[in-house]
Structure formats: C-alpha cells, structure tokens
Tab-separated table of C-alpha atoms in Angstrom:
chain	number	residue	atom	x	y	z
D	16	MET	CA	-20.438	226.813	71.409
D	17	LYS	CA	-19.771	223.103	71.037
D	18	PHE	CA	-16.627	221.794	72.750
D	19	SER	CA	-15.009	218.381	72.865
D	20	ILE	CA	-12.350	217.425	75.358
D	21	GLN	CA	-9.497	214.957	74.975
D	22	ILE	CA	-7.777	213.674	78.122
D	23	ASN	CA	-4.440	211.905	77.778
D	24	GLU	CA	-3.541	211.229	81.400
D	25	GLY	CA	-4.901	209.194	84.267
D	26	PRO	CA	-6.170	210.549	87.562
D	27	TYR	CA	-3.882	211.727	90.383
D	28	GLN	CA	-0.559	211.207	88.568
D	29	HIS	CA	-1.023	214.286	86.424
D	30	GLN	CA	-3.065	217.424	86.871
D	31	ALA	CA	-4.387	217.004	83.331
D	32	ALA	CA	-7.451	215.094	84.533
D	33	ASP	CA	-8.215	217.823	87.073
D	34	SER	CA	-7.730	220.669	84.605
D	35	ALA	CA	-9.938	218.926	82.066
D	36	TYR	CA	-12.677	218.469	84.636
D	37	LEU	CA	-12.553	222.069	85.837
D	38	PHE	CA	-12.505	223.352	82.251
D	39	THR	CA	-15.449	221.143	81.299
D	40	LYS	CA	-17.423	222.222	84.356
D	41	ALA	CA	-16.713	225.901	83.684
D	42	ALA	CA	-17.753	225.518	80.042
D	43	LEU	CA	-21.031	223.854	81.022
D	44	GLU	CA	-21.732	226.505	83.636
D	45	LYS	CA	-21.237	229.163	80.977
D	46	GLY	CA	-23.899	227.467	78.866
D	47	HIS	CA	-21.604	225.830	76.328
D	48	GLU	CA	-22.288	222.355	75.024
D	49	ILE	CA	-19.816	219.533	75.619
D	50	PHE	CA	-20.235	217.227	72.638
D	51	ARG	CA	-17.973	214.544	74.063
D	52	VAL	CA	-15.194	213.906	76.552
D	53	PHE	CA	-12.736	211.403	75.112
D	54	PHE	CA	-10.354	209.520	77.389
D	55	TYR	CA	-7.190	208.322	75.666
D	56	HIS	CA	-3.765	206.923	76.621
D	57	ASP	CA	-3.626	206.563	80.432
D	58	GLY	CA	-6.646	208.870	80.502
D	59	VAL	CA	-8.789	205.739	80.361
D	60	GLY	CA	-7.926	205.279	84.043
D	61	ASN	CA	-10.334	208.096	84.881
D	62	SER	CA	-13.203	205.679	84.339
D	63	THR	CA	-12.564	202.923	86.872
D	64	ARG	CA	-15.219	202.801	89.589
D	65	LEU	CA	-12.837	200.807	91.792
D	66	THR	CA	-10.650	203.732	92.855
D	67	THR	CA	-10.629	204.527	96.560
D	68	PRO	CA	-8.917	207.852	97.141
D	69	PRO	CA	-8.415	209.004	100.752
D	70	GLN	CA	-11.524	210.601	102.267
D	71	ASP	CA	-9.986	214.051	102.408
D	72	ASP	CA	-9.061	214.034	98.717
D	73	ARG	CA	-11.166	214.615	95.620
D	74	ASN	CA	-12.693	211.550	93.967
D	75	ILE	CA	-11.815	212.157	90.341
D	76	VAL	CA	-13.857	209.292	88.881
D	77	LYS	CA	-16.922	210.118	90.954
D	78	ARG	CA	-16.587	213.777	90.007
D	79	TRP	CA	-16.757	212.890	86.292
D	80	ALA	CA	-19.623	210.497	86.913
D	81	GLU	CA	-21.610	213.171	88.754
D	82	LEU	CA	-20.946	215.821	86.131
D	83	GLY	CA	-21.883	213.259	83.493
D	84	GLU	CA	-25.121	212.532	85.315
D	85	GLN	CA	-25.998	216.193	85.756
D	86	TYR	CA	-25.354	217.209	82.153
D	87	SER	CA	-25.862	213.877	80.346
D	88	LEU	CA	-22.261	213.973	79.167
D	89	ASP	CA	-20.935	211.516	76.614
D	90	LEU	CA	-17.878	210.190	78.460
D	91	VAL	CA	-16.071	207.924	76.008
D	92	VAL	CA	-13.142	205.671	76.846
D	93	CYS	CA	-10.968	204.516	73.941
D	94	VAL	CA	-11.296	200.764	73.504
D	95	ALA	CA	-7.733	200.096	72.307
D	96	ALA	CA	-6.208	202.140	75.132
D	97	ALA	CA	-8.635	200.566	77.642
D	98	GLN	CA	-7.818	197.009	76.605
D	99	ARG	CA	-4.100	197.643	77.069
D	100	ARG	CA	-4.663	199.065	80.526
D	101	GLY	CA	-7.324	196.740	81.852
D	102	ILE	CA	-10.385	198.980	81.790
D	103	VAL	CA	-13.295	196.622	81.222
D	104	ASP	CA	-17.049	196.842	80.751
D	105	ASP	CA	-19.524	193.966	80.357
D	106	GLY	CA	-19.089	193.738	76.601
D	107	GLU	CA	-15.309	193.756	76.785
D	108	ALA	CA	-15.300	191.201	79.603
D	109	GLN	CA	-17.413	188.899	77.513
D	110	ARG	CA	-15.420	189.362	74.305
D	111	ASN	CA	-12.038	188.928	75.937
D	112	GLY	CA	-12.964	186.357	78.574
D	113	LYS	CA	-12.307	188.545	81.622
D	114	ASP	CA	-13.657	187.632	85.054
D	115	ALA	CA	-14.488	191.174	86.149
D	116	THR	CA	-15.420	194.652	85.038
D	117	ASN	CA	-14.290	197.946	86.518
D	118	ILE	CA	-15.816	200.753	84.477
D	119	ASP	CA	-18.154	203.266	86.074
D	120	PRO	CA	-21.547	203.080	84.328
D	121	HIS	CA	-21.426	206.775	83.393
D	122	PHE	CA	-18.617	206.022	80.933
D	123	ARG	CA	-18.766	203.964	77.763
D	124	ILE	CA	-16.033	202.177	75.848
D	125	SER	CA	-15.869	202.862	72.139
D	126	GLY	CA	-13.475	203.274	69.218
D	127	LEU	CA	-11.035	205.970	68.240
D	128	GLY	CA	-13.467	207.046	65.545
D	129	GLN	CA	-15.375	208.731	68.369
D	130	LEU	CA	-12.468	211.129	68.877
D	131	ILE	CA	-12.298	211.961	65.187
D	132	GLU	CA	-16.053	212.425	65.032
D	133	ALA	CA	-15.890	214.692	68.077
D	134	ALA	CA	-13.273	216.847	66.346
D	135	VAL	CA	-15.372	217.001	63.177
D	136	GLN	CA	-18.608	217.837	64.978
D	137	SER	CA	-17.301	220.288	67.569
D	138	ASP	CA	-16.298	223.922	67.236
D	139	ARG	CA	-13.287	223.350	69.481
D	140	LEU	CA	-11.216	220.390	70.592
D	141	VAL	CA	-9.288	221.043	73.785
D	142	VAL	CA	-6.543	218.562	74.694
D	143	PHE	CA	-5.322	217.997	78.245
D	144	GLY	CA	-2.187	215.918	78.661
D	145	ASP	CA	1.202	215.555	80.289
W	29	MET	CA	-7.091	232.629	62.146
W	30	SER	CA	-5.999	233.368	65.662
W	31	GLU	CA	-5.033	230.535	67.914
W	32	LEU	CA	-4.994	229.861	71.611
W	33	HIS	CA	-1.864	227.971	72.600
W	34	THR	CA	-1.721	226.278	75.968
W	35	VAL	CA	1.417	225.356	77.901
W	36	ASN	CA	1.174	223.202	81.026
W	37	LYS	CA	4.834	222.438	81.646
W	38	SER	CA	7.451	224.335	83.589
W	39	PRO	CA	9.857	226.095	81.217
W	40	TYR	CA	12.650	224.918	83.502
W	41	GLU	CA	11.791	221.255	82.965
W	42	LYS	CA	10.631	220.927	79.361
W	43	ASN	CA	10.828	222.870	76.125
W	44	SER	CA	7.048	223.186	75.592
W	45	PHE	CA	7.103	226.898	76.368
W	46	ASP	CA	9.949	227.608	73.940
W	47	SER	CA	8.361	225.517	71.208
W	48	CYS	CA	5.039	227.198	71.765
W	49	ILE	CA	6.356	230.741	71.450
W	50	GLY	CA	8.191	229.665	68.310
W	51	TYR	CA	4.776	228.911	66.821
W	52	ALA	CA	2.581	231.599	68.344
W	53	GLN	CA	1.821	234.085	65.577
W	54	ALA	CA	1.013	237.729	66.102
W	55	GLY	CA	-2.619	237.995	67.124
W	56	SER	CA	-2.645	234.695	68.968
W	57	ALA	CA	-2.726	234.032	72.686
W	58	VAL	CA	-0.770	231.795	75.035
W	59	LEU	CA	-2.360	230.446	78.202
W	60	LEU	CA	0.030	229.209	80.883
W	61	PHE	CA	-1.526	226.713	83.297
W	62	GLU	CA	-0.598	223.819	85.606
W	63	ASP	CA	3.237	223.917	85.877
W	64	GLY	CA	3.225	226.245	82.883
W	65	VAL	CA	2.416	229.150	85.225
W	66	TYR	CA	6.058	229.295	86.303
W	67	ALA	CA	6.768	230.807	82.885
W	68	ALA	CA	4.578	233.777	83.840
W	69	MET	CA	6.747	234.858	86.734
W	70	SER	CA	9.027	237.849	86.453
W	71	GLY	CA	12.755	237.730	87.035
W	72	GLY	CA	13.190	234.335	85.415
W	73	ALA	CA	14.501	233.143	82.094
W	74	THR	CA	11.129	233.502	80.395
W	75	GLU	CA	10.601	237.209	81.018
W	76	ALA	CA	12.640	238.397	78.041
W	77	LYS	CA	10.938	235.820	75.794
W	78	VAL	CA	7.456	236.881	76.848
W	79	LYS	CA	8.317	240.518	76.235
W	80	ALA	CA	9.914	239.723	72.862
W	81	ALA	CA	6.854	237.858	71.555
W	82	GLU	CA	5.354	240.682	69.563
W	83	GLY	CA	1.599	240.713	69.159
W	84	VAL	CA	1.155	237.635	71.347
W	85	LYS	CA	-1.024	238.040	74.417
W	86	PHE	CA	-0.100	235.973	77.475
W	87	TYR	CA	-2.475	234.675	80.124
W	88	ALA	CA	-1.884	232.646	83.282
W	89	LEU	CA	-4.417	230.543	85.140
W	90	GLY	CA	-4.965	232.130	88.552
W	91	PRO	CA	-6.057	228.973	90.398
W	92	ASP	CA	-2.827	227.210	89.351
W	93	MET	CA	-0.750	230.180	90.485
W	94	LYS	CA	-2.477	230.314	93.863
W	95	ALA	CA	-2.049	226.582	94.341
W	96	ARG	CA	1.696	226.997	93.831
W	97	GLY	CA	2.050	230.017	96.087
W	98	LEU	CA	2.773	232.360	93.199
W	99	SER	CA	1.887	235.979	93.777
W	100	VAL	CA	-0.049	237.889	91.161
W	101	ASP	CA	2.176	240.870	92.015
W	102	ARG	CA	5.150	239.090	90.546
W	103	VAL	CA	3.843	238.096	87.128
W	104	ILE	CA	5.595	239.481	84.087
W	105	GLU	CA	4.132	242.811	83.030
W	106	GLY	CA	1.320	242.361	80.544
W	107	VAL	CA	0.403	238.824	81.560
W	108	GLU	CA	-3.283	238.687	82.367
W	109	ILE	CA	-4.669	236.383	85.057
W	110	VAL	CA	-7.774	234.347	84.230
W	111	ASP	CA	-9.830	231.682	85.996
W	112	TYR	CA	-11.309	228.529	84.428
W	113	ALA	CA	-14.244	230.507	83.050
W	114	GLY	CA	-11.702	232.838	81.462
W	115	PHE	CA	-9.883	229.821	80.010
W	116	VAL	CA	-13.175	228.721	78.428
W	117	ASP	CA	-13.712	232.232	77.034
W	118	LEU	CA	-10.239	232.228	75.496
W	119	ALA	CA	-10.860	228.835	73.884
W	120	ALA	CA	-14.133	230.109	72.474
W	121	GLU	CA	-12.736	233.438	71.254
W	122	HIS	CA	-9.877	231.884	69.293
W	123	SER	CA	-10.487	229.735	66.260
W	124	LYS	CA	-8.702	226.703	67.706
W	125	VAL	CA	-6.696	225.496	70.662
W	126	VAL	CA	-3.183	224.090	70.278
W	127	SER	CA	-1.988	222.151	73.336
W	128	TRP	CA	1.769	222.002	73.800
W	129	VAL	CA	1.597	218.935	76.030
G	23	MET	CA	-14.406	216.639	49.891
G	24	SER	CA	-17.670	217.398	51.632
G	25	GLU	CA	-18.507	220.491	53.666
G	26	ASP	CA	-17.758	218.435	56.730
G	27	THR	CA	-14.107	218.279	55.711
G	28	LYS	CA	-11.823	219.872	58.233
G	29	LYS	CA	-8.105	220.407	58.227
G	30	PHE	CA	-6.619	218.125	60.862
G	31	MET	CA	-3.058	218.340	62.056
G	32	TYR	CA	-1.479	215.734	64.306
G	33	LEU	CA	1.273	217.392	66.295
G	34	ASN	CA	4.000	214.885	67.199
G	35	ARG	CA	6.576	216.135	69.680
G	36	ARG	CA	7.633	212.946	71.434
G	37	ALA	CA	10.194	210.259	70.755
G	38	PRO	CA	9.027	206.661	70.231
G	39	TYR	CA	9.267	203.775	72.766
G	40	GLY	CA	10.148	205.858	75.851
G	41	THR	CA	6.421	206.518	76.110
G	42	ILE	CA	3.455	205.173	74.175
G	43	TYR	CA	2.281	208.561	72.878
G	44	ALA	CA	3.852	208.217	69.422
G	45	TRP	CA	2.350	204.796	68.796
G	46	GLU	CA	-1.106	205.634	70.099
G	47	SER	CA	-1.041	208.881	68.126
G	48	LEU	CA	-0.349	206.894	64.971
G	49	GLU	CA	-3.344	204.688	65.782
G	50	VAL	CA	-5.535	207.789	65.737
G	51	VAL	CA	-4.080	208.842	62.398
G	52	LEU	CA	-4.882	205.431	60.898
G	53	ILE	CA	-8.453	205.398	62.205
G	54	GLY	CA	-8.916	209.058	61.327
G	55	ALA	CA	-7.906	208.420	57.706
G	56	ALA	CA	-11.258	206.686	57.165
G	57	PHE	CA	-13.035	209.969	57.917
G	58	GLU	CA	-11.666	211.645	54.786
G	59	GLN	CA	-10.509	214.823	56.436
G	60	ASP	CA	-7.620	216.916	55.127
G	61	VAL	CA	-4.874	215.394	57.246
G	62	SER	CA	-1.316	216.443	57.924
G	63	LEU	CA	1.268	215.312	60.444
G	64	ALA	CA	3.813	217.620	62.027
G	65	PHE	CA	7.044	216.286	63.491
G	66	VAL	CA	8.496	218.816	65.891
G	67	ASP	CA	11.016	218.585	68.761
G	68	ASP	CA	11.622	214.931	69.730
G	69	GLY	CA	8.810	213.961	67.356
G	70	VAL	CA	11.380	213.845	64.552
G	71	TYR	CA	12.843	210.751	66.216
G	72	GLN	CA	9.640	208.872	65.369
G	73	ILE	CA	10.590	208.638	61.716
G	74	VAL	CA	14.307	207.961	62.012
G	75	LYS	CA	15.272	204.971	59.876
G	76	GLY	CA	16.781	201.743	61.126
G	77	GLN	CA	14.577	201.263	64.197
G	78	ASP	CA	14.964	197.762	65.635
G	79	THR	CA	13.095	196.981	68.844
G	80	GLY	CA	13.959	193.279	68.982
G	81	GLU	CA	16.052	193.559	72.112
G	82	VAL	CA	13.631	195.743	74.060
G	83	ASP	CA	10.706	193.420	73.390
G	84	MET	CA	8.448	196.159	72.055
G	85	LYS	CA	6.531	196.380	68.821
G	86	ASN	CA	8.469	198.231	66.131
G	87	PHE	CA	5.756	200.458	64.723
G	88	SER	CA	8.008	202.483	62.420
G	89	PRO	CA	6.982	200.484	59.297
G	90	THR	CA	3.485	201.854	59.804
G	91	TYR	CA	4.669	205.320	58.756
G	92	SER	CA	5.529	203.849	55.346
G	93	ALA	CA	1.933	202.691	54.997
G	94	LEU	CA	0.458	206.149	55.590
G	95	GLY	CA	0.542	206.925	51.864
G	96	ASP	CA	-1.891	204.062	51.256
G	97	TYR	CA	-4.244	205.740	53.719
G	98	GLU	CA	-3.976	208.971	51.733
G	99	VAL	CA	-2.003	210.603	54.496
G	100	THR	CA	0.593	212.303	52.352
G	101	LYS	CA	1.605	215.484	54.154
G	102	LEU	CA	4.292	214.857	56.734
G	103	TYR	CA	5.854	218.125	57.818
G	104	VAL	CA	9.250	217.873	59.484
G	105	GLU	CA	10.546	220.943	61.235
G	106	LYS	CA	14.026	221.796	60.007
G	107	GLU	CA	15.179	223.413	63.241
G	108	SER	CA	14.228	220.372	65.332
G	109	LEU	CA	16.098	218.110	62.953
G	110	GLU	CA	19.230	220.270	62.944
G	111	GLU	CA	19.173	220.774	66.693
G	112	ARG	CA	19.463	216.994	67.007
G	113	GLY	CA	22.269	216.646	64.511
G	114	LEU	CA	20.006	214.939	61.980
G	115	THR	CA	19.418	215.431	58.275
G	116	LEU	CA	16.752	214.146	55.897
G	117	ASP	CA	19.046	211.202	55.138
G	118	ASP	CA	18.579	209.960	58.696
G	119	LEU	CA	14.821	209.682	58.195
G	120	MET	CA	12.832	206.924	56.539
G	121	HIS	CA	12.062	207.501	52.898
G	122	LEU	CA	8.298	207.928	53.050
G	123	THR	CA	6.349	208.168	49.830
G	124	TRP	CA	2.857	208.108	48.378
G	125	GLU	CA	1.523	207.361	44.929
G	126	ASP	CA	-0.328	210.119	43.146
G	127	GLU	CA	-3.431	208.694	41.511
G	128	ASP	CA	-3.829	211.841	39.396
G	129	GLU	CA	-0.361	211.521	37.901
G	130	ASP	CA	-0.391	207.878	36.852
G	131	TRP	CA	0.595	206.716	40.336
G	132	ALA	CA	3.811	208.682	40.315
G	133	GLU	CA	5.758	208.144	43.512
G	134	LYS	CA	6.105	211.316	45.562
G	135	ASP	CA	7.834	212.185	48.813
G	136	SER	CA	5.542	212.485	51.807
G	137	ILE	CA	8.079	214.309	53.947
G	138	ARG	CA	8.129	218.061	53.590
G	139	LEU	CA	11.075	219.693	55.267
G	140	VAL	CA	9.931	223.105	56.464
G	141	SER	CA	11.206	225.834	58.741
G	142	ARG	CA	9.513	226.575	62.036
G	143	GLU	CA	8.163	229.766	60.532
G	144	GLU	CA	6.656	227.917	57.576
G	145	LEU	CA	5.185	225.212	59.783
G	146	ALA	CA	3.689	227.853	62.061
G	147	LYS	CA	1.823	229.199	59.027
G	148	VAL	CA	0.624	225.717	58.092
G	149	MET	CA	-0.538	225.187	61.665
G	150	GLU	CA	-2.342	228.498	61.618
G	151	GLY	CA	-4.376	227.293	58.647
G	152	GLN	CA	-5.630	224.159	60.433
G	153	ASP	CA	-9.080	223.675	61.923
G	154	VAL	CA	-8.040	221.149	64.554
G	155	VAL	CA	-4.676	220.273	66.079
G	156	PHE	CA	-4.414	216.971	67.950
G	157	SER	CA	-1.708	216.669	70.601
G	158	PHE	CA	-0.649	213.443	72.264
C-alpha cells in the first residue's frame, strides 16, 4: 500500500517527529511504499543538518537522512514554512540573499502542492502533529 | 467506510480524546498513542467513555505505554495493545486515518 | 471531475493567532484549490474561532488573515461545515461568524452561504464520506 506522511512538529520538542519516523520505518519494513514524507509547520526543523544533539540521544535529522538514503525516500520540506523558520537550501539562499544554508541534502524544499499531490496519489495520508 | 482515528494527547490536558469519540462511528477504530495512551488506563475518567463507545474498537500503542511506565495489566478492558507495525496495519486496514492532533 | 478527484476535508480545531496552525492550514487550502479536488472545511472545537467576525490584529502586530476566508468562494471552496455543539459550547451563534458566501455559476451567479451549520452527528457522517482528512 502507498502511504504519505505529514509531520507538523519539529524534532525534540514534540514526540510527533519520533512517532512519524517509527511509523514510516515500520511501514517500509512491512513492504509498504512511502510515496512522500512532507514536513510542514515547525516540522521543517527536522531537516536541518546543523543540529547537534547530545551523544547519548537519538539524532532525529540523521535518522531521517539515513532512512531516506536506504529507501530513496522523498523527504519534502514546505517552502513557505521553511522560509519563515530559516530552513535554507542553495536555491533558497540564492533567491533570498542568505549567507548560509542548513538543509541536509537528503531533504528537498518544495511547495505545498507536494502535500496535496501526495494525498491524491497515496492510499493513506497519516498526519503526526502536536 | 471505516476510519482509524488517532489521539496523541492526554485526555486530562486537551479535549482531543472527547472530540474524537464524538466522531468515531460504529465500525471504526481509535488508536491512542504518545500522551494519548493515558486515556487507555482503567480507573480514570475515560473508562466509562471507552466502554460507552459502541462498536468502536480501541487500541493503545505499547511502546508509548512502556515509555511512560504504564502497565498493560491496567488498561481498560477491551483495549488492544499494538506496536508500530500494528499501527501500520490499522492504518492500512481502515479506509483513512483521521488525526485528532 | 476526473477519476483522480478525491474528497478532501480540512479539519480545523485550533483558534487563530495563538499558534500558526490556522493560518498555515488556510495556505494549504488555497494551494490545494488548484488541484480541483472535492474540498470541504470543518470547523470544530476552537476551530470555530477562526471565522469569528471583527478580527483586528493591529495591536498584536500579526497579519489578520480572516479576510482570506471570504475569498474561499472564488477558489471554489464552498463547503464550510461548522459544528453546532462547538459553537454553542463557546456561547457563539451564527451571527458571531463572518458571512461567507460563494457565487453559483450554474444559477446565474446567485450568492449562496458557504457556512453549513451541522450537528456533530451530521458532521461525523460527512467526515466518514471523505477520502482524506488533513489535520493541522
């Protein structure tokens, strides 16, 4: 079955990001397809490669990146939400004149249409939020 | 169409659980996870509501219960414990998922 | 409507301004309108506060996005379900809400109300008939 996942909250503050990850991983391990993971609201914070959690804690961003690598996941960060919260890739840095980027290369920034498309194309949309 | 409703908030903090059971139709399922698992525990304010929800099947996410020190022995009668794989199965078995975030 | 048409419901349960969920949810609705799905919005719990009339954010230095709800009709988003119980629980009536309308192309652009006041039981049935429910 084809799933898409929507994540509304950032890492560490809320368990939503953890639940979404564990759900996604379980779905993949059961042989389901993940059409897209869409990061919205503060959820865009899951994509910054600059996080440095303590060594004895989980690295939420790295965990997504690794799962993305393993299963070629489409990890999409909403552009409007990202701009508000300072999540930047090369293209955004150039367009908006920013002096740095912070997105992990396993994620991509794109429009809200990607969420709608995911809902249209998938059998199930599962939302994780606060 | 049967739905899977998910509740991730404590019933003692927010009204997500109450709203959810107001919408859960007979034949649908409710999964309690994250802080939502507190609603699965017996002896609290939610027990009567869970028992009164006719035709609605309740599930609680085991890993979230364990994390919070909640004993499986004390869940409300009829609430089934599932793991993340079980959560995925529930999402697949029902025609859609409604998140009461 | 093509075979790709799905029934989308946006479930709004949060008040505006205290958090950004209401505003960013509305952004999805606006973008989603271009996809020509069968769209409806549900205002439940504190979500009913999103469409209360007379919002003025001047003194809190935030964008007042309430006028955007009036534009939804132009985006062919014409089904705004308001849960009666949530409204009553908060001491509100329909008169406290913005007058939201759409123009029906098939009836010589007759102006029609977008807001449908429904009971929880009725809205539960509407929700049951949806393909996708978005929560924010």
